[in-house]
Short mmCIF file of C-alpha atoms (C1' of nucleotides) in Angstrom, two decimals:
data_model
loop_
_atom_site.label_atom_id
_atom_site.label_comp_id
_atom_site.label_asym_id
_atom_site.label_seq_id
_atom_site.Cartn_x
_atom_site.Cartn_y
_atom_site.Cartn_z
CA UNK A 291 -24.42 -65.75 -148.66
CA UNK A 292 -26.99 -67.21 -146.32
CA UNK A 293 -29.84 -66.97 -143.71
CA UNK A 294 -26.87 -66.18 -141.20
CA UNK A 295 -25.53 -63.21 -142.74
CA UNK A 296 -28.85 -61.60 -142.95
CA UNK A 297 -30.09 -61.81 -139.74
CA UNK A 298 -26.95 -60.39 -138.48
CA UNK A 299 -28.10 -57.55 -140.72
CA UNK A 300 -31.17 -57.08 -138.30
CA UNK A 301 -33.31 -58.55 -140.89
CA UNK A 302 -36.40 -60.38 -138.94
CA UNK A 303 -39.36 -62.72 -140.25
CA UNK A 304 -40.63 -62.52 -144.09
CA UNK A 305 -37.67 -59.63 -144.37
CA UNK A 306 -35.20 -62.47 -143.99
CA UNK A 307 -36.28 -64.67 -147.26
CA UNK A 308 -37.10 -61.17 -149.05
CA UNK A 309 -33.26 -60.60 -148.50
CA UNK A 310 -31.84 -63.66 -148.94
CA UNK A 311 -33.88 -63.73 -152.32
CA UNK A 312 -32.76 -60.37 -153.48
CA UNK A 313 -28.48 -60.91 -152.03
CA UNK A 314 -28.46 -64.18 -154.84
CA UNK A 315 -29.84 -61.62 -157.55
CA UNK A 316 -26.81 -59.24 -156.87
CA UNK A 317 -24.31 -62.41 -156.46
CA UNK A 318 -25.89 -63.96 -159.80
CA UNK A 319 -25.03 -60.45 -161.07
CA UNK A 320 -21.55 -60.49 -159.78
CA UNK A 321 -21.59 -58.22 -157.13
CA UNK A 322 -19.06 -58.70 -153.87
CA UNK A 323 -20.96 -60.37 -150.79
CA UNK A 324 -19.41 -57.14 -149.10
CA UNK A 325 -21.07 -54.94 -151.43
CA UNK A 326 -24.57 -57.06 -151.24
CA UNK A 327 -24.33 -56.51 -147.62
CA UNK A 328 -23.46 -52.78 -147.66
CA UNK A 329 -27.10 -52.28 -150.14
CA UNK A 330 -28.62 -54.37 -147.83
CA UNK A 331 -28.29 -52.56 -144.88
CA UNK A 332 -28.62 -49.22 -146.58
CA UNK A 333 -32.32 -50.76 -148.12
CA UNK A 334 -32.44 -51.70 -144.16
CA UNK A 335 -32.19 -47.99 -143.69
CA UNK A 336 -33.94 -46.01 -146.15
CA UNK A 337 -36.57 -48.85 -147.33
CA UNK A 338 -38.20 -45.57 -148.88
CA UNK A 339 -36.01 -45.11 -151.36
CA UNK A 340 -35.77 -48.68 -152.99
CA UNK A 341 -39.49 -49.27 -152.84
CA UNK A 342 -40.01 -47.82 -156.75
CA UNK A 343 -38.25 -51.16 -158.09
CA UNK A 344 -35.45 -53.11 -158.98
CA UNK A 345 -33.96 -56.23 -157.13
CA UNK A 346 -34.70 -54.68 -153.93
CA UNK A 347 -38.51 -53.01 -153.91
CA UNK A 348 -40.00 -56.25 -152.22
CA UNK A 349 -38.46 -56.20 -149.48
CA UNK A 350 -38.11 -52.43 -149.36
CA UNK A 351 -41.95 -52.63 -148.95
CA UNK A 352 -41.64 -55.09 -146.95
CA UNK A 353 -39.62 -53.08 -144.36
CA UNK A 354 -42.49 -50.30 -144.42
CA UNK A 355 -45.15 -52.13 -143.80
CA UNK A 356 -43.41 -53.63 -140.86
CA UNK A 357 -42.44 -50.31 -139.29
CA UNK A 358 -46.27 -49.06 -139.91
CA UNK A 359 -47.62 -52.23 -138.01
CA UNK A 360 -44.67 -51.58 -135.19
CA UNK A 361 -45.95 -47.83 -135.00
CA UNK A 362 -49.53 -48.38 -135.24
CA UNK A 363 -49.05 -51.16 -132.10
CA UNK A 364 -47.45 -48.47 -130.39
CA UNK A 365 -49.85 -46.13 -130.94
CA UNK A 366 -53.17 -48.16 -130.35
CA UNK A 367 -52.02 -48.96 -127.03
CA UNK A 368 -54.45 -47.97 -124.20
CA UNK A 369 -53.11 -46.24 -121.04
CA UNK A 370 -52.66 -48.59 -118.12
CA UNK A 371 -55.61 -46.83 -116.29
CA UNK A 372 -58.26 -44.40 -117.57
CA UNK A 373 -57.62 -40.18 -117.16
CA UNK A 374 -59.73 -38.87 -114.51
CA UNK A 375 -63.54 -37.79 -115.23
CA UNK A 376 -66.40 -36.07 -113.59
CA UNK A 377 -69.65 -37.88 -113.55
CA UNK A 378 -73.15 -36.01 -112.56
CA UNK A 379 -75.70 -38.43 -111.21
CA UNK A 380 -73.58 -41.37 -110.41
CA UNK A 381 -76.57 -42.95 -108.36
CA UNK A 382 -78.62 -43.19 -111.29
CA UNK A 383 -75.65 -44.36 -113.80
CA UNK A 384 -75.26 -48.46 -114.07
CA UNK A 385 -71.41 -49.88 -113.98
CA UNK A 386 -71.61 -50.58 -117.78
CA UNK A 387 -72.01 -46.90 -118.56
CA UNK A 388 -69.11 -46.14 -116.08
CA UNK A 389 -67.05 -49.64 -117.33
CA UNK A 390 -67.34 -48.22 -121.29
CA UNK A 391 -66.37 -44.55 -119.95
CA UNK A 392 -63.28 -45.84 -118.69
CA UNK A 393 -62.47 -47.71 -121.77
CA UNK A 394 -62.57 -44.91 -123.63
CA UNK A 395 -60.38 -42.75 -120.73
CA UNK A 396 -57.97 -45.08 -121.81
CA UNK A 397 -57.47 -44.16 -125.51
CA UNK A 398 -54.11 -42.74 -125.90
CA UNK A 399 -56.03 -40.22 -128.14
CA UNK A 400 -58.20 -39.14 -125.08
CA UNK A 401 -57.80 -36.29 -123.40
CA UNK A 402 -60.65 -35.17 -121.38
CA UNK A 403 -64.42 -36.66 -120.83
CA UNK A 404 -67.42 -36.51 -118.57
CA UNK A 405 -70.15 -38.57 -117.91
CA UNK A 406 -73.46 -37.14 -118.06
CA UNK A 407 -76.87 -38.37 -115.27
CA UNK A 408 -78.88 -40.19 -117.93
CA UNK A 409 -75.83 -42.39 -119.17
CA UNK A 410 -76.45 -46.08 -119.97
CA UNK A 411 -74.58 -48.35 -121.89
CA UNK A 412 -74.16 -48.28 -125.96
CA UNK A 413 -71.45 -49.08 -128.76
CA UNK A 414 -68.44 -48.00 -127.48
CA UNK A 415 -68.84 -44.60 -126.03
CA UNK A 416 -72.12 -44.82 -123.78
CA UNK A 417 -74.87 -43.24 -124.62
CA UNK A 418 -74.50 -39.56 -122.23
CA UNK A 419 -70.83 -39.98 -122.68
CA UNK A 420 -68.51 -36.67 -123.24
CA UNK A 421 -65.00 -37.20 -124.45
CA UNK A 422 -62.32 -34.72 -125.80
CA UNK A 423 -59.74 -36.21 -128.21
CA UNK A 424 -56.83 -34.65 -129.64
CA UNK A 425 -56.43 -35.03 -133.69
CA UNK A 426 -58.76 -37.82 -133.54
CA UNK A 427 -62.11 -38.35 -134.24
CA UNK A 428 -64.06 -41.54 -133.01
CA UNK A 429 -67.19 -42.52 -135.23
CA UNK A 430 -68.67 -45.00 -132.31
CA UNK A 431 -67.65 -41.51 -129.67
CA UNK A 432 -70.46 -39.31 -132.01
CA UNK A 433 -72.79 -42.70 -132.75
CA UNK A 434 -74.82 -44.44 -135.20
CA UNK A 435 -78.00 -41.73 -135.64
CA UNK A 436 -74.99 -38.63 -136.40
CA UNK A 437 -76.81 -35.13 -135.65
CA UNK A 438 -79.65 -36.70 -133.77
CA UNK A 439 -81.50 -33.64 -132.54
CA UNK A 440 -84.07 -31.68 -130.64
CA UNK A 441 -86.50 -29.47 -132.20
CA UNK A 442 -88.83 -27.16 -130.31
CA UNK A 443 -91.37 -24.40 -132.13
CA UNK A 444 -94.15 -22.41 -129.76
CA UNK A 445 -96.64 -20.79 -131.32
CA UNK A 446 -98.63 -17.44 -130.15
CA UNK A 447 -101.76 -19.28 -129.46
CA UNK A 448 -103.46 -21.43 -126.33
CA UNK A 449 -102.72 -25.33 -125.87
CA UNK A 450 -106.35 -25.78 -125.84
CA UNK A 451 -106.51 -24.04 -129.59
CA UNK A 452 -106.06 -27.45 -131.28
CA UNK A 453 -108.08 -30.67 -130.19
CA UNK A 454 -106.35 -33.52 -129.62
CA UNK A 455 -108.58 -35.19 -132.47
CA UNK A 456 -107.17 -32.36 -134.69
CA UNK A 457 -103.67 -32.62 -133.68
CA UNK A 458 -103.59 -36.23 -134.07
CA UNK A 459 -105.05 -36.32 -137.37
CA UNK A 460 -102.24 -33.72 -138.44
CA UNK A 461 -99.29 -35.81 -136.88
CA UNK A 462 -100.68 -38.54 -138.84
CA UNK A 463 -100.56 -36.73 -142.23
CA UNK A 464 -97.52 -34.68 -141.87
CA UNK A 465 -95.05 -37.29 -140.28
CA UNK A 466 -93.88 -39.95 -141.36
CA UNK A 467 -92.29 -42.75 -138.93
CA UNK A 468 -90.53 -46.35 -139.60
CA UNK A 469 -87.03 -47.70 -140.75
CA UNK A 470 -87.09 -46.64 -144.46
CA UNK A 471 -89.80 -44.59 -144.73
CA UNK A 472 -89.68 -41.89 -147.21
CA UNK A 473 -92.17 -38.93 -148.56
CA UNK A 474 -93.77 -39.44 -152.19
CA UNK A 475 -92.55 -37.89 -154.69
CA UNK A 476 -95.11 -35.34 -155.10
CA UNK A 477 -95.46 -34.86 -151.10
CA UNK A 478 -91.47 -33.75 -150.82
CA UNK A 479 -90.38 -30.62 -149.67
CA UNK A 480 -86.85 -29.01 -150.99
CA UNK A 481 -84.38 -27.78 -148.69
CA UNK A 482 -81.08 -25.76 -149.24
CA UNK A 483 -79.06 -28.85 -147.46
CA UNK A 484 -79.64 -31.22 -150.44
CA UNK A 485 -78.33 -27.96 -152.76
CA UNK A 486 -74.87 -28.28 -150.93
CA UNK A 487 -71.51 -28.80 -153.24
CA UNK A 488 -70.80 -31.27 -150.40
CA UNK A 489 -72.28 -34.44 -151.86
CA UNK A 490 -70.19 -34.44 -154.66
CA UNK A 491 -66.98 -34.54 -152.95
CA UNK A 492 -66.79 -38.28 -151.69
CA UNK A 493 -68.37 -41.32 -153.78
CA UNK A 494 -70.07 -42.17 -150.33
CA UNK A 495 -72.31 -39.52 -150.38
CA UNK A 496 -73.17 -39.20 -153.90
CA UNK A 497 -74.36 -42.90 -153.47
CA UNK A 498 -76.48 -41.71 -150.38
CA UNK A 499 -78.01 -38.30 -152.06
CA UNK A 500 -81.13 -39.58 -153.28
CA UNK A 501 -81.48 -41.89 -149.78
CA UNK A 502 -81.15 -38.51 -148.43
CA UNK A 503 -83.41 -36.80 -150.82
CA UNK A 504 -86.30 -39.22 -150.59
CA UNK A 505 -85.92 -39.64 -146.40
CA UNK A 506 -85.96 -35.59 -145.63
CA UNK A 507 -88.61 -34.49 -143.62
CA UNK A 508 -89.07 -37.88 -141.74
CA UNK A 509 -89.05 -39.25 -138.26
CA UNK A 510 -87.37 -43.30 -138.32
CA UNK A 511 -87.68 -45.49 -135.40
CA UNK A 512 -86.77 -46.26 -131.68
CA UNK A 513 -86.87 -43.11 -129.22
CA UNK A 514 -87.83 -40.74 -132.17
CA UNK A 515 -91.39 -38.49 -131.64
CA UNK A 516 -93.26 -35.76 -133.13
CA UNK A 517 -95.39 -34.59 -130.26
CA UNK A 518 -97.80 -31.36 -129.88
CA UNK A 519 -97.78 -30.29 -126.08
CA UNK A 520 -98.00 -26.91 -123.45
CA UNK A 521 -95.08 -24.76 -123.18
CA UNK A 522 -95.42 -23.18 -120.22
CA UNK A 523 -92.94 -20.39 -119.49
CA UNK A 524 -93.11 -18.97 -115.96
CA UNK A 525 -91.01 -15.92 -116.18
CA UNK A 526 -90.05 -13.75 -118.85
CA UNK A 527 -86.25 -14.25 -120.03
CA UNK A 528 -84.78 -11.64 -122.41
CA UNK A 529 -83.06 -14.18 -124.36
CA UNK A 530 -86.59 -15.46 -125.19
CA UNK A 531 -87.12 -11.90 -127.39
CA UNK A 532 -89.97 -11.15 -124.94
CA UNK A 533 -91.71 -13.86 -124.97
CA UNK A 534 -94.55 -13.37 -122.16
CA UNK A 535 -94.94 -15.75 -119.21
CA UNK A 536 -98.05 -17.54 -120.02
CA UNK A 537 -99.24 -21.43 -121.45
CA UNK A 538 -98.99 -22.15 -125.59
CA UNK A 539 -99.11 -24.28 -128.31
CA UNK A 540 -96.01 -26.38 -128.91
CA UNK A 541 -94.63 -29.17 -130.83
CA UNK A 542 -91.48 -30.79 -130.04
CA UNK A 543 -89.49 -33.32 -132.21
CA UNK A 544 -86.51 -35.85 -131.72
CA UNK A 545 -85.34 -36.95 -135.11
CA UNK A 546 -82.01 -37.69 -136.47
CA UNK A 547 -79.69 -38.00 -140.00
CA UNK A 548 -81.64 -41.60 -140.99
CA UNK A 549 -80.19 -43.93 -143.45
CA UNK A 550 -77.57 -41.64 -144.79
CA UNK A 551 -75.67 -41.03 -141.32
CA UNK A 552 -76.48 -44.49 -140.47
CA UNK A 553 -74.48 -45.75 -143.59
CA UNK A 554 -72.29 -42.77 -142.76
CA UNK A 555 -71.13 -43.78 -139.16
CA UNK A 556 -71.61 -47.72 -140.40
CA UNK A 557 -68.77 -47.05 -143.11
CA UNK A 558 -66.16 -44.87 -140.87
CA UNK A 559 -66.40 -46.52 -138.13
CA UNK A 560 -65.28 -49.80 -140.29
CA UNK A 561 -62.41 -47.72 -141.94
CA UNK A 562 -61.38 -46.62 -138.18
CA UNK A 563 -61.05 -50.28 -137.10
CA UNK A 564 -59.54 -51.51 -140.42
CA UNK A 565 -56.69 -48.53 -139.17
CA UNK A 566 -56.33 -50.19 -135.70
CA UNK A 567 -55.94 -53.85 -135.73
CA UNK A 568 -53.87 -54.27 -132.64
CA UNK A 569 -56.45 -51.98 -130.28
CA UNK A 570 -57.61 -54.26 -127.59
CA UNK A 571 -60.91 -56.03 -127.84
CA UNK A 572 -62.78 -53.74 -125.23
CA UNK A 573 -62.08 -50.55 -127.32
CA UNK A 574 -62.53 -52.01 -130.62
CA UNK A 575 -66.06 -49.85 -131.15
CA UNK A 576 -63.64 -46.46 -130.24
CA UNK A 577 -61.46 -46.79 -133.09
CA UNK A 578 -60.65 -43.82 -134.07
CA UNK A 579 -59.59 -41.66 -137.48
CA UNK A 580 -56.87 -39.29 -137.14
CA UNK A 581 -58.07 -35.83 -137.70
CA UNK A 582 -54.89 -35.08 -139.99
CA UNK A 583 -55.68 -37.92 -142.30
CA UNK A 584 -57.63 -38.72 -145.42
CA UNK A 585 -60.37 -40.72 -143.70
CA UNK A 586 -60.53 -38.35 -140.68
CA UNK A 587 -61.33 -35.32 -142.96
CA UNK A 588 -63.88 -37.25 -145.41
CA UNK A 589 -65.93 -38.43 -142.18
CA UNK A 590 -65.91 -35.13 -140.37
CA UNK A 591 -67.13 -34.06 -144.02
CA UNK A 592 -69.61 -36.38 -143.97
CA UNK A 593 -70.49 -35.86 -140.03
CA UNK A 594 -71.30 -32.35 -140.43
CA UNK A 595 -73.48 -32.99 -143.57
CA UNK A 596 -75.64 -35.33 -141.42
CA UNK A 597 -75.86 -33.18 -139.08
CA UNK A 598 -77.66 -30.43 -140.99
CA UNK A 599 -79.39 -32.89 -142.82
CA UNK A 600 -80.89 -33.67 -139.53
CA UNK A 601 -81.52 -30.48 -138.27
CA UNK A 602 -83.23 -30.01 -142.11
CA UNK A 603 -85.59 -32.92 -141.63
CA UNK A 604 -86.91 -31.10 -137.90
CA UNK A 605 -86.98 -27.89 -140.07
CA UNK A 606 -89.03 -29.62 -142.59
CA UNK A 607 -91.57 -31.08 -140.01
CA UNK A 608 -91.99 -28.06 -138.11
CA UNK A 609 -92.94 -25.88 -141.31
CA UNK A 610 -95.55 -28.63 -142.29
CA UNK A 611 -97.37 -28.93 -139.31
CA UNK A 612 -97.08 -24.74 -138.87
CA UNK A 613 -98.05 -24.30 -142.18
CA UNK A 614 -100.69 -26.59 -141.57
CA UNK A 615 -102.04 -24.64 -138.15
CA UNK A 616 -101.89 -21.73 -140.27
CA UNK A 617 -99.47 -20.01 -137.50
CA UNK A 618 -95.81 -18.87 -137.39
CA UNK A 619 -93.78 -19.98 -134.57
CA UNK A 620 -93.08 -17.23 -131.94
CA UNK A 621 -89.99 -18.67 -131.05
CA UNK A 622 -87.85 -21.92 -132.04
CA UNK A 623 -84.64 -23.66 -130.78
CA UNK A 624 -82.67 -26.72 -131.98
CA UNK A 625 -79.89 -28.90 -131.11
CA UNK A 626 -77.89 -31.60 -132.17
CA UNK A 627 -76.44 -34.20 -129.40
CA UNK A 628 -74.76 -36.78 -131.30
CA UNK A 629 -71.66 -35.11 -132.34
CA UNK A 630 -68.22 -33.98 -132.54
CA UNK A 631 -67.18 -30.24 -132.61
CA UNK A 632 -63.90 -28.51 -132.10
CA UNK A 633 -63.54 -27.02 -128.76
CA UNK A 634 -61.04 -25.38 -126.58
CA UNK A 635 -60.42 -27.39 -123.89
CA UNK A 636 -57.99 -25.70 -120.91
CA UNK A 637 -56.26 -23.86 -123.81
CA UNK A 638 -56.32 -26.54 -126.54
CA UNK A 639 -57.86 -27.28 -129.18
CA UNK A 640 -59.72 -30.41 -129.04
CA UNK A 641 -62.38 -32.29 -130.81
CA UNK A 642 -65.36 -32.83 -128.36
CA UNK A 643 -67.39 -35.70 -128.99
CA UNK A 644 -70.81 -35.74 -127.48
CA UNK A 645 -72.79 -38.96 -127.51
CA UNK A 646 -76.46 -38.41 -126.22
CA UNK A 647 -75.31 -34.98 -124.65
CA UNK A 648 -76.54 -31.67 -125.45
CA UNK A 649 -74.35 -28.83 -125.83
CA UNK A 650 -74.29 -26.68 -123.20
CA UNK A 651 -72.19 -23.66 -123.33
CA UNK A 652 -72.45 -20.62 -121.30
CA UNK A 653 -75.96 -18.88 -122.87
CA UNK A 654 -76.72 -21.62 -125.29
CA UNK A 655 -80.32 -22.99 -125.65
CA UNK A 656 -80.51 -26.73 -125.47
CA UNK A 657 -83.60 -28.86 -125.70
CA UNK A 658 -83.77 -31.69 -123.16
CA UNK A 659 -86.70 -34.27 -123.31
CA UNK A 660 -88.47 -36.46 -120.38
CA UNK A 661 -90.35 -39.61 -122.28
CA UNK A 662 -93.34 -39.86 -124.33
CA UNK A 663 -95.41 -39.11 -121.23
CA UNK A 664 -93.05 -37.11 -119.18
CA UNK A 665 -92.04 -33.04 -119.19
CA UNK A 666 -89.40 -31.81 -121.47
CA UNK A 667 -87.17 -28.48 -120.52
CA UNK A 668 -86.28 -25.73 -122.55
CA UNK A 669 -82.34 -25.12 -120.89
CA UNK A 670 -79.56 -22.77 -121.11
CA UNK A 671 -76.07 -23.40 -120.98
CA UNK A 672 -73.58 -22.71 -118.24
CA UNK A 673 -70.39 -23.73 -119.67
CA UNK A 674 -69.35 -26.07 -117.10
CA UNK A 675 -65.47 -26.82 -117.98
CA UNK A 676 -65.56 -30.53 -115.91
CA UNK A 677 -68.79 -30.99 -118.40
CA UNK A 678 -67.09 -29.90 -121.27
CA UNK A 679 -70.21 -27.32 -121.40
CA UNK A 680 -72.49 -30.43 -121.62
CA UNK A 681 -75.69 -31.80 -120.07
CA UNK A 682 -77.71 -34.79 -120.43
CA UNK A 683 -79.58 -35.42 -123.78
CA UNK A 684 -82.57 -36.66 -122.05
CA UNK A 685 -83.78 -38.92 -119.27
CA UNK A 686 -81.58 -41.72 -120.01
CA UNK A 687 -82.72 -44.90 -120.43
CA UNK A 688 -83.08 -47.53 -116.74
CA UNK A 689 -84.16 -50.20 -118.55
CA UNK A 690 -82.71 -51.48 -121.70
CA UNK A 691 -85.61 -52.78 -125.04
CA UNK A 692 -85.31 -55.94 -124.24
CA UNK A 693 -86.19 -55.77 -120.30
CA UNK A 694 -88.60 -53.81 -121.23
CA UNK A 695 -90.78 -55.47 -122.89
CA UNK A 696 -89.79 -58.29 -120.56
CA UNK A 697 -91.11 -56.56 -117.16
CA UNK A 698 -94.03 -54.05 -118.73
CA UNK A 699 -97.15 -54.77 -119.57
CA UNK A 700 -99.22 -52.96 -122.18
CA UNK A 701 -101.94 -51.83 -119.02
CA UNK A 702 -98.83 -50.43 -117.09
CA UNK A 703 -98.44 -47.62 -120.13
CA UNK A 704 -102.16 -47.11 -120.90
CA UNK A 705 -102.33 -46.07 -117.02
CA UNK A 706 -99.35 -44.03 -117.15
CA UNK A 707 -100.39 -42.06 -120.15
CA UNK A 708 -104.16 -41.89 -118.81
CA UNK A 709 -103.14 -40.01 -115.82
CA UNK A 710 -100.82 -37.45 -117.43
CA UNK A 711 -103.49 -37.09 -120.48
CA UNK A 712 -101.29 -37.93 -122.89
CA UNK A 713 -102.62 -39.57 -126.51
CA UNK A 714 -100.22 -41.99 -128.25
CA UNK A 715 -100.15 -42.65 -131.96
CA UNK A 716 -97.51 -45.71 -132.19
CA UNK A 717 -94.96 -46.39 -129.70
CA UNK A 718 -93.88 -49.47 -128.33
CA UNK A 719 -93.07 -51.03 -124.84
CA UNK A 720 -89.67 -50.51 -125.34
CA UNK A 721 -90.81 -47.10 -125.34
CA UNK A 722 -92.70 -47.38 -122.09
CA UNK A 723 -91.91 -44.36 -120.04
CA UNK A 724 -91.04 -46.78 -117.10
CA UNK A 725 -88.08 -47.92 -119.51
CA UNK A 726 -86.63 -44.50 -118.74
CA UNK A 727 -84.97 -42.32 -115.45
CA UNK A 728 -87.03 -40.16 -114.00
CA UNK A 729 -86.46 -36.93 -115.69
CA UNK A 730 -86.44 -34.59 -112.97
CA UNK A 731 -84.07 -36.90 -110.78
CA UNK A 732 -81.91 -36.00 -113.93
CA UNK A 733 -82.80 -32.34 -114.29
CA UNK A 734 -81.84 -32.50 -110.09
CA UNK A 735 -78.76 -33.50 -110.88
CA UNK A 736 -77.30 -30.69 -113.35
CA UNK A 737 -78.42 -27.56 -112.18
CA UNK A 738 -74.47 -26.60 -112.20
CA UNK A 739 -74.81 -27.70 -116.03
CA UNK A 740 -77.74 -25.98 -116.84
CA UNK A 741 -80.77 -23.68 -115.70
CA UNK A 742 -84.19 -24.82 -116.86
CA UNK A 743 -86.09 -21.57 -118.65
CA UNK A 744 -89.59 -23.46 -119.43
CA UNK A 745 -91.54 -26.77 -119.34
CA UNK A 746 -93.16 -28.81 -121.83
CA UNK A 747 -95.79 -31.57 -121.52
CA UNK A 748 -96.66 -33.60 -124.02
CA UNK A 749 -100.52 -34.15 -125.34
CA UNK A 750 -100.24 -35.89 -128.18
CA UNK A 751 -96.96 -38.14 -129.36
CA UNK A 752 -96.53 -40.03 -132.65
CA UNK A 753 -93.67 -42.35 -132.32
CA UNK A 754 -92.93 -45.31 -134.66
CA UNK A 755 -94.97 -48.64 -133.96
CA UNK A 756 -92.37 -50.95 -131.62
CA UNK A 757 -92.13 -54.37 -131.80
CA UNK A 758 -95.42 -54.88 -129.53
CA UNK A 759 -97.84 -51.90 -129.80
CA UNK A 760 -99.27 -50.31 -126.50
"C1'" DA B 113 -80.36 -45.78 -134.74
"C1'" DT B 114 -81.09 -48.43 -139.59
"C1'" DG B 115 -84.55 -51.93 -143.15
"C1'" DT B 116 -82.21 -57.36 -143.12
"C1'" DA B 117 -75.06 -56.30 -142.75
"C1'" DC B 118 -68.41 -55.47 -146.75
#
DNA sequence: ATGTAC
């Protein structure tokens, strides 16, 4: 018996000395060399059912994990060019935005995908990016800050009914802003999210519960605000539960899942490109988890959980500072735009991720902000199918942090908030409204993806001190 | 986006 009769077998690579190693077993055992070759090719063909032991288990796993690298090359390959997609705004999209959409049109796990008017670049799926994948979900397509939200209460009195002194002292002792900031103990407010049966079901996110715990209620870092403003509302909608034209009170927030979804999305998207070694370079940040696996399940799991956990910390900021105006909101919407939700999709079921998008279905209310000096729009839905019932998530950023700070100068975004009467507590340069699109350019261009039902302008923001303060 | 990295 030697090399020769093996690879004759079919036998390729480490299988060959696996083989050869197991054949002089069976000869030292006294077993025909036609026999040896007969098991041989039969452990060639069922590898399955020789992996539990004896003389033949090594290279019976062997075998399988061969044919799982084979399949998984096959089935990380991207399509030669990227499926069609529908962009809104082009003229005020860069080619990165459009280079990463394409990437990710080429995932053999895509399906559909739109690009939305305040796209820019991010990890893997850009920031304003839509995509529809079938039985897969991408943890780079939903992004770091999972169930990063809007939050928008009104309240049944005047703008002018708090002074911006007053509402700046009560941003600055009912929010709390920074990377790992948390409430004391004795400040912390309970909510039924941290009650759930949910974050005893993975190790993961029992380790992250008292993260979780401690963080609730709190605003991080980057583009995150608290902000009281004027909601204006020029005519009366009955989905507003007759709310009268008029001016009011408002406060608006942009706040997301903090530590625990960023360890969250940090630790699935590293089990998604553990799964997909051979996916080219370029899509590397798109790995994805199948939907129908172990990982898939625990992350949507997890997803969703940081996603109300998100919505629970705007909850949680909105009952302080109403609780501490003494009024009850007269209305209140919320939405998420950093995530993935099932959705039919011409007839299919589909799993729509939406990266710095807001949901936009026929009828539903979505929140979509200008920057810290700039109008934000209360929206409705109209189901667009080439958006995948999306719009933007925002203005979208023109100029990335770095550039920023590069080409603005503090003066530039004292002037700009001086003439718009805005008050800043925090905020950085990298925050400079200048950094962003104009927001009604990107309003312009989705009035097929939404109609705008009121305005808000900001008065007084608290963001998170940047890296130079203005 | 997050506190300073499986």
């Amino acid at each position: 018996m030697n090399g020769k009769h093996i690879t004759k077998l079919g036998f390729e690579g480490k299988a060959v000395g696996l083989a050869l190693t197991a054949a002089k077993l069976r000869e030292d055992a006294g077993v025909s060399r036609g026999d040896i070759l007969d098991e041989l090719q039969s452990v060639q063909n069922y590898p399955e059912q020789y992996r539990g032991g004896g003389v033949y288990a090594d290279l019976a796993a062997h075998l399988l994990e061969q044919q799982a690298a084979q399949q998984s090359r096959q089935s990380a390959k991207l399509r030669a060019a990227p499926l069609p997609y529908r962009t809104w705004g082009a003229d005020l999209i860069d080619p990165g935005a459009h280079a990463q959409m394409d990437v990710a049109m080429q995932l053999p796990v895509s399906r559909a995908g739109a690009l939305m008017p305040d796209a820019h670049v991010g990890y893997g799926l850009p920031i304003g990016g839509v995509l529809a994948t079938e039985n897969a979900v991408i943890p780079y397509g939903v992004g770091v800050d999972i169930g990063c939200s809007m939050m928008l209460s009104v309240f049944p009195v005047g703008a002018g009914n708090v002074s911006t002194d007053e509402a700046r002292s009560l941003l600055l002792k009912h929010t709390r802003f920074g990377a790992g900031v948390a409430f004391d103990k004795r400040d912390r407010l309970d909510h039924p999210v941290l009650h759930e049966a949910t974050w005893k079901e993975q190790p993961l996110l029992r380790h992250l519960f008292d993260k979780a715990a401690t963080q609730i209620g709190t605003s991080g870092s980057g583009n995150h605000f608290v902000e009281f403003g004027t909601f204006t509302l020029a005519q009366a909608d009955p989905q507003l539960e007759g709310l009268d034209p008029g001016e009011y009170l408002a406060v608006l927030s942009h706040s997301g899942s903090r530590g625990f979804g960023a360890q969250v999305a940090g630790h699935f998207t590293g089990v998604a490109q553990k799964l997909w070694p051979q996916l080219d370079r370029e899509a590397q940040k798109l790995a994805w988890l199948p939907l129908d696996g172990e990982p898939g399940q625990a992350y949507w799991q997890a997803m969703n959980l940081a996603g109300r956990y998100a919505l629970a910390n705007h909850e949680q900021i909105h009952a302080r500072l109403a609780r501490a105006l003494g009024e009850k909101p007269l209305l209140q919407a919320q939405n998420s735009h950093n995530l993935a939700w099932k959705q039919v999709v011409n007839g299919q079921e589909l799993i729509v991720h939406r990266k710095g998008a807001t949901p936009a279905e026929a009828g539903r209310l979505g929140l979509i902000p200008g920057s810290m000096a700039d109008p934000g729009y209360l929206v409705r839905g109209k189901g667009h199918p080439e958006a995948l019932a999306s719009a933007s998530h925002g203005a979208g950023r023109q100029l990335g942090r770095k550039a920023a700070e590069r080409s603005l100068a503090k003066k530039d975004v004292q002037a700009y908030l001086k003439d718009r009467g805005v008050t800043l507590i925090g905020g950085g340069i990298d925050e400079a409204p200048q950094a962003y699109k104009r927001i009604e350019d990107v309003i312009a261009r989705q009035r097929d993806l939404v109609d705008v039902l009121g305005e808000f302008r900001p008065r007084v923001v608290r963001m998170d001190t940047g890296s130079e303060d203005v």
